[in-house]
PDB file of C-alpha atoms in Angstrom:
ATOM      1  CA  MET V   9      86.158 126.844 123.180  1.00 65.00           C
ATOM      2  CA  ALA V  10      83.672 124.922 125.093  1.00 87.00           C
ATOM      3  CA  PHE V  11      82.382 121.577 122.919  1.00 93.00           C
ATOM      4  CA  GLU V  12      85.078 118.943 123.592  1.00 97.00           C
ATOM      5  CA  LEU V  13      84.972 116.312 120.648  1.00 97.00           C
ATOM      6  CA  GLN V  14      86.207 112.582 121.089  1.00 98.00           C
ATOM      7  CA  PRO V  15      90.007 111.553 120.128  1.00 98.00           C
ATOM      8  CA  PHE V  16      89.975 108.358 117.644  1.00 98.00           C
ATOM      9  CA  ASP V  17      92.223 106.532 115.941  1.00 98.00           C
ATOM     10  CA  GLU V  18      93.261 105.902 112.497  1.00 98.00           C
ATOM     11  CA  SER V  19      91.042 103.148 112.009  1.00 98.00           C
ATOM     12  CA  TYR V  20      88.227 105.709 112.229  1.00 98.00           C
ATOM     13  CA  PHE V  21      88.700 107.391 108.986  1.00 98.00           C
ATOM     14  CA  ASP V  22      87.207 103.857 107.451  1.00 96.00           C
ATOM     15  CA  THR V  23      84.768 103.404 109.992  1.00 96.00           C
ATOM     16  CA  ALA V  24      83.438 106.434 110.958  1.00 94.00           C
ATOM     17  CA  PRO V  25      79.458 107.295 110.309  1.00 90.00           C
ATOM     18  CA  MET V  26      80.220 110.228 108.093  1.00 88.00           C
ATOM     19  CA  LYS V  27      83.422 109.783 105.500  1.00 91.00           C
ATOM     20  CA  TYR V  28      84.323 111.525 102.505  1.00 93.00           C
ATOM     21  CA  MET V  29      87.663 111.240 100.385  1.00 95.00           C
ATOM     22  CA  ILE V  30      89.341 112.791  97.676  1.00 96.00           C
ATOM     23  CA  ASP V  31      91.987 110.527  96.008  1.00 97.00           C
ATOM     24  CA  VAL V  32      93.474 112.347  93.045  1.00 98.00           C
ATOM     25  CA  ASN V  33      96.599 112.807  91.008  1.00 98.00           C
ATOM     26  CA  ILE V  34      97.902 116.684  91.414  1.00 98.00           C
ATOM     27  CA  PRO V  35     100.633 117.982  89.045  1.00 98.00           C
ATOM     28  CA  VAL V  36     103.339 118.826  91.041  1.00 98.00           C
ATOM     29  CA  GLY V  37     106.377 116.731  93.067  1.00 98.00           C
ATOM     30  CA  PRO V  38     105.441 115.119  96.607  1.00 98.00           C
ATOM     31  CA  GLU V  39     107.287 117.560  98.295  1.00 98.00           C
ATOM     32  CA  THR V  40     105.793 120.439  96.900  1.00 98.00           C
ATOM     33  CA  ALA V  41     102.964 119.207  97.722  1.00 98.00           C
ATOM     34  CA  TRP V  42     103.361 118.292 101.441  1.00 98.00           C
ATOM     35  CA  ALA V  43     104.762 122.145 101.765  1.00 98.00           C
ATOM     36  CA  GLU V  44     101.589 123.451 100.827  1.00 98.00           C
ATOM     37  CA  PHE V  45      99.690 120.987 103.229  1.00 98.00           C
ATOM     38  CA  THR V  46     102.537 121.981 105.829  1.00 98.00           C
ATOM     39  CA  ARG V  47     103.282 125.576 105.846  1.00 97.00           C
ATOM     40  CA  GLN V  48     101.422 128.334 108.133  1.00 96.00           C
ATOM     41  CA  ASN V  49      98.023 129.049 106.678  1.00 96.00           C
ATOM     42  CA  THR V  50      97.809 126.106 104.638  1.00 97.00           C
ATOM     43  CA  LEU V  51      94.402 125.615 103.081  1.00 96.00           C
ATOM     44  CA  ASP V  52      94.027 128.867 101.957  1.00 97.00           C
ATOM     45  CA  TRP V  53      92.932 127.760  98.747  1.00 97.00           C
ATOM     46  CA  CYS V  54      89.584 126.333 100.411  1.00 95.00           C
ATOM     47  CA  ARG V  55      86.795 128.949  99.928  1.00 93.00           C
ATOM     48  CA  ALA V  56      85.368 126.598 102.798  1.00 90.00           C
ATOM     49  CA  LEU V  57      87.787 127.742 105.245  1.00 92.00           C
ATOM     50  CA  LYS V  58      88.658 131.647 106.501  1.00 94.00           C
ATOM     51  CA  SER V  59      92.024 130.586 108.504  1.00 96.00           C
ATOM     52  CA  VAL V  60      94.204 127.455 109.551  1.00 97.00           C
ATOM     53  CA  THR V  61      97.013 127.966 112.125  1.00 97.00           C
ATOM     54  CA  TYR V  62      99.758 125.710 113.444  1.00 98.00           C
ATOM     55  CA  THR V  63      99.613 126.884 116.791  1.00 98.00           C
ATOM     56  CA  SER V  64     102.748 124.526 117.507  1.00 97.00           C
ATOM     57  CA  ALA V  65     106.692 125.353 116.701  1.00 96.00           C
ATOM     58  CA  GLU V  66     108.156 123.998 114.174  1.00 95.00           C
ATOM     59  CA  PRO V  67     109.354 121.009 113.377  1.00 96.00           C
ATOM     60  CA  TYR V  68     105.831 119.075 113.522  1.00 98.00           C
ATOM     61  CA  ALA V  69     105.406 116.105 114.698  1.00 98.00           C
ATOM     62  CA  ILE V  70     103.133 113.765 116.574  1.00 98.00           C
ATOM     63  CA  GLY V  71     101.347 115.910 119.109  1.00 98.00           C
ATOM     64  CA  THR V  72     101.132 119.451 117.112  1.00 98.00           C
ATOM     65  CA  THR V  73      98.286 121.609 117.303  1.00 98.00           C
ATOM     66  CA  ARG V  74      96.490 123.762 114.681  1.00 98.00           C
ATOM     67  CA  SER V  75      93.377 126.079 114.920  1.00 98.00           C
ATOM     68  CA  VAL V  76      90.747 126.272 112.279  1.00 96.00           C
ATOM     69  CA  ALA V  77      88.393 128.569 111.245  1.00 94.00           C
ATOM     70  CA  LEU V  78      85.439 127.748 109.002  1.00 89.00           C
ATOM     71  CA  ALA V  79      84.345 130.690 106.457  1.00 86.00           C
ATOM     72  CA  PRO V  80      83.037 133.350 107.199  1.00 86.00           C
ATOM     73  CA  GLY V  81      84.565 132.603 110.643  1.00 86.00           C
ATOM     74  CA  PHE V  82      82.047 131.849 113.047  1.00 88.00           C
ATOM     75  CA  VAL V  83      82.603 128.705 113.331  1.00 90.00           C
ATOM     76  CA  LYS V  84      86.480 127.468 114.938  1.00 95.00           C
ATOM     77  CA  MET V  85      87.764 123.999 115.886  1.00 96.00           C
ATOM     78  CA  ASN V  86      91.154 123.297 117.444  1.00 98.00           C
ATOM     79  CA  GLU V  87      92.720 120.115 116.395  1.00 98.00           C
ATOM     80  CA  LEU V  88      95.768 117.645 117.874  1.00 98.00           C
ATOM     81  CA  PHE V  89      97.893 115.586 115.102  1.00 98.00           C
ATOM     82  CA  PHE V  90      97.906 112.079 116.244  1.00 98.00           C
ATOM     83  CA  ILE V  91      99.692 110.486 112.647  1.00 98.00           C
ATOM     84  CA  TRP V  92     102.919 112.742 111.475  1.00 98.00           C
ATOM     85  CA  ASP V  93     104.775 110.603 109.290  1.00 98.00           C
ATOM     86  CA  GLU V  94     107.699 112.259 107.065  1.00 98.00           C
ATOM     87  CA  ASP V  95     109.848 110.105 104.901  1.00 98.00           C
ATOM     88  CA  ALA V  96     111.655 112.478 102.515  1.00 97.00           C
ATOM     89  CA  GLU V  97     113.744 109.266 100.990  1.00 98.00           C
ATOM     90  CA  ASN V  98     110.821 107.587  99.273  1.00 98.00           C
ATOM     91  CA  SER V  99     108.954 111.145  99.221  1.00 98.00           C
ATOM     92  CA  THR V 100     105.935 109.903 100.824  1.00 98.00           C
ATOM     93  CA  TYR V 101     104.386 112.166 103.576  1.00 98.00           C
ATOM     94  CA  ARG V 102     101.024 111.822 105.962  1.00 98.00           C
ATOM     95  CA  HIS V 103      99.534 112.929 108.722  1.00 98.00           C
ATOM     96  CA  ALA V 104      96.447 112.911 110.966  1.00 98.00           C
ATOM     97  CA  PHE V 105      94.692 114.823 113.561  1.00 98.00           C
ATOM     98  CA  HIS V 106      91.210 114.764 115.066  1.00 98.00           C
ATOM     99  CA  GLY V 107      89.281 117.722 116.551  1.00 98.00           C
ATOM    100  CA  VAL V 108      89.258 118.513 120.292  1.00 98.00           C
ATOM    101  CA  GLU V 109      87.386 121.291 120.639  1.00 97.00           C
ATOM    102  CA  ALA V 110      85.076 123.302 118.715  1.00 94.00           C
ATOM    103  CA  ASN V 111      82.987 126.667 119.676  1.00 93.00           C
ATOM    104  CA  ILE V 112      79.714 125.308 118.623  1.00 89.00           C
ATOM    105  CA  PRO V 113      77.724 121.557 119.132  1.00 88.00           C
ATOM    106  CA  GLY V 114      76.842 119.612 117.036  1.00 85.00           C
ATOM    107  CA  LEU V 115      80.176 117.066 116.684  1.00 89.00           C
ATOM    108  CA  ALA V 116      81.198 114.341 118.347  1.00 94.00           C
ATOM    109  CA  LYS V 117      84.361 113.472 115.987  1.00 96.00           C
ATOM    110  CA  PHE V 118      85.745 115.354 113.125  1.00 96.00           C
ATOM    111  CA  GLY V 119      89.209 114.518 111.623  1.00 97.00           C
ATOM    112  CA  GLU V 120      91.330 114.547 108.659  1.00 98.00           C
ATOM    113  CA  TYR V 121      94.016 111.957 107.113  1.00 98.00           C
ATOM    114  CA  THR V 122      96.123 113.384 104.496  1.00 98.00           C
ATOM    115  CA  GLU V 123      98.817 111.376 102.409  1.00 98.00           C
ATOM    116  CA  VAL V 124     101.159 112.433  99.569  1.00 98.00           C
ATOM    117  CA  SER V 125     102.858 110.141  97.600  1.00 98.00           C
ATOM    118  CA  PRO V 126     104.900 109.749  94.182  1.00 98.00           C
ATOM    119  CA  ALA V 127     102.492 109.407  90.718  1.00 98.00           C
ATOM    120  CA  ALA V 128     103.911 108.811  87.311  1.00 96.00           C
ATOM    121  CA  HIS V 129     103.349 112.485  86.691  1.00 95.00           C
ATOM    122  CA  GLY V 130     103.300 115.086  89.900  1.00 98.00           C
ATOM    123  CA  SER V 131     101.961 113.505  93.202  1.00 98.00           C
ATOM    124  CA  ARG V 132      98.832 111.183  94.787  1.00 98.00           C
ATOM    125  CA  LEU V 133      96.781 113.114  97.259  1.00 98.00           C
ATOM    126  CA  VAL V 134      94.360 110.699  99.329  1.00 98.00           C
ATOM    127  CA  TRP V 135      92.525 113.219 102.054  1.00 98.00           C
ATOM    128  CA  LYS V 136      90.299 111.614 104.050  1.00 97.00           C
ATOM    129  CA  PHE V 137      87.847 113.287 106.036  1.00 95.00           C
ATOM    130  CA  ALA V 138      85.411 111.424 109.197  1.00 95.00           C
ATOM    131  CA  MET V 139      83.281 113.135 111.360  1.00 93.00           C
ATOM    132  CA  GLU V 140      80.289 112.008 113.872  1.00 92.00           C
ATOM    133  CA  LEU V 141      77.511 114.181 114.917  1.00 88.00           C
ATOM    134  CA  SER V 142      76.006 114.453 118.519  1.00 86.00           C
ATOM    135  CA  GLY V 143      72.823 115.548 119.888  1.00 73.00           C
ATOM    136  CA  ALA V 144      69.979 116.234 117.677  1.00 59.00           C
ATOM    137  CA  SER V 145      71.528 116.311 113.985  1.00 53.00           C
ATOM    138  CA  LEU V 146      70.256 116.249 110.149  1.00 45.00           C
ATOM    139  CA  PRO V 147      69.702 112.406 109.004  1.00 46.00           C
ATOM    140  CA  SER V 148      71.848 111.152 106.758  1.00 51.00           C
ATOM    141  CA  PHE V 149      70.087 111.413 103.787  1.00 44.00           C
ATOM    142  CA  LEU V 150      70.072 115.190 104.462  1.00 41.00           C
ATOM    143  CA  SER V 151      73.464 115.766 105.839  1.00 48.00           C
ATOM    144  CA  GLY V 152      75.404 113.116 103.662  1.00 49.00           C
ATOM    145  CA  PRO V 153      74.326 115.102 100.646  1.00 45.00           C
ATOM    146  CA  ILE V 154      75.481 118.210 102.319  1.00 46.00           C
ATOM    147  CA  SER V 155      78.590 117.444 103.326  1.00 57.00           C
ATOM    148  CA  ALA V 156      79.396 115.953 100.265  1.00 55.00           C
ATOM    149  CA  GLY V 157      78.523 119.268  98.504  1.00 58.00           C
ATOM    150  CA  ALA V 158      81.042 120.915 100.424  1.00 71.00           C
ATOM    151  CA  PHE V 159      83.949 118.973 100.203  1.00 84.00           C
ATOM    152  CA  GLY V 160      83.558 118.415  96.718  1.00 84.00           C
ATOM    153  CA  THR V 161      84.405 122.180  97.021  1.00 91.00           C
ATOM    154  CA  VAL V 162      87.382 121.435  98.803  1.00 92.00           C
ATOM    155  CA  LYS V 163      88.348 119.238  96.202  1.00 93.00           C
ATOM    156  CA  ASN V 164      87.892 121.484  93.133  1.00 94.00           C
ATOM    157  CA  ASP V 165      89.859 124.107  95.269  1.00 96.00           C
ATOM    158  CA  THR V 166      92.530 122.178  95.392  1.00 96.00           C
ATOM    159  CA  ILE V 167      92.585 120.705  91.556  1.00 96.00           C
ATOM    160  CA  LYS V 168      92.745 124.134  90.920  1.00 97.00           C
ATOM    161  CA  HIS V 169      95.140 125.390  93.422  1.00 97.00           C
ATOM    162  CA  PHE V 170      97.892 122.780  92.561  1.00 97.00           C
ATOM    163  CA  ALA V 171      97.080 123.032  89.013  1.00 96.00           C
ATOM    164  CA  SER V 172      98.304 126.992  89.086  1.00 96.00           C
ATOM    165  CA  LEU V 173     101.409 126.064  91.164  1.00 94.00           C
TER     166      LEU V 173
END
């Protein structure tokens, strides 16, 4: 990996120049949903990803690292979790990471925030994505629709996955 990404804090998920949010109810309990998001090879239901591998030993916490390859596998990124909260008593869970480095240029910042909490039936999933491009990049009127399409696929794949559990 040769291209470093810039770190950020939780507020960036609301201020990033490019952001996307999935906010849906899913038909499984919070513990089941959280287990799916924190297992080895998580997100295997997302067609946009080839692999997601935790590179830190369990139990996971702030400082946990992970490696991701986007489908079909050419784009790779290493991630560092800076939020990791598990409140089993209230069935509320959340974590967030920022990218540390990628194998291609073009990203200044990238990260995700995931929160699972109880809902009337199942769980509420809030999944935020934030990014900033670096160097020469597509103008926002082009990059916005492209990224919305990619994240829309992630949303649809996630809804379908949790409906099948």
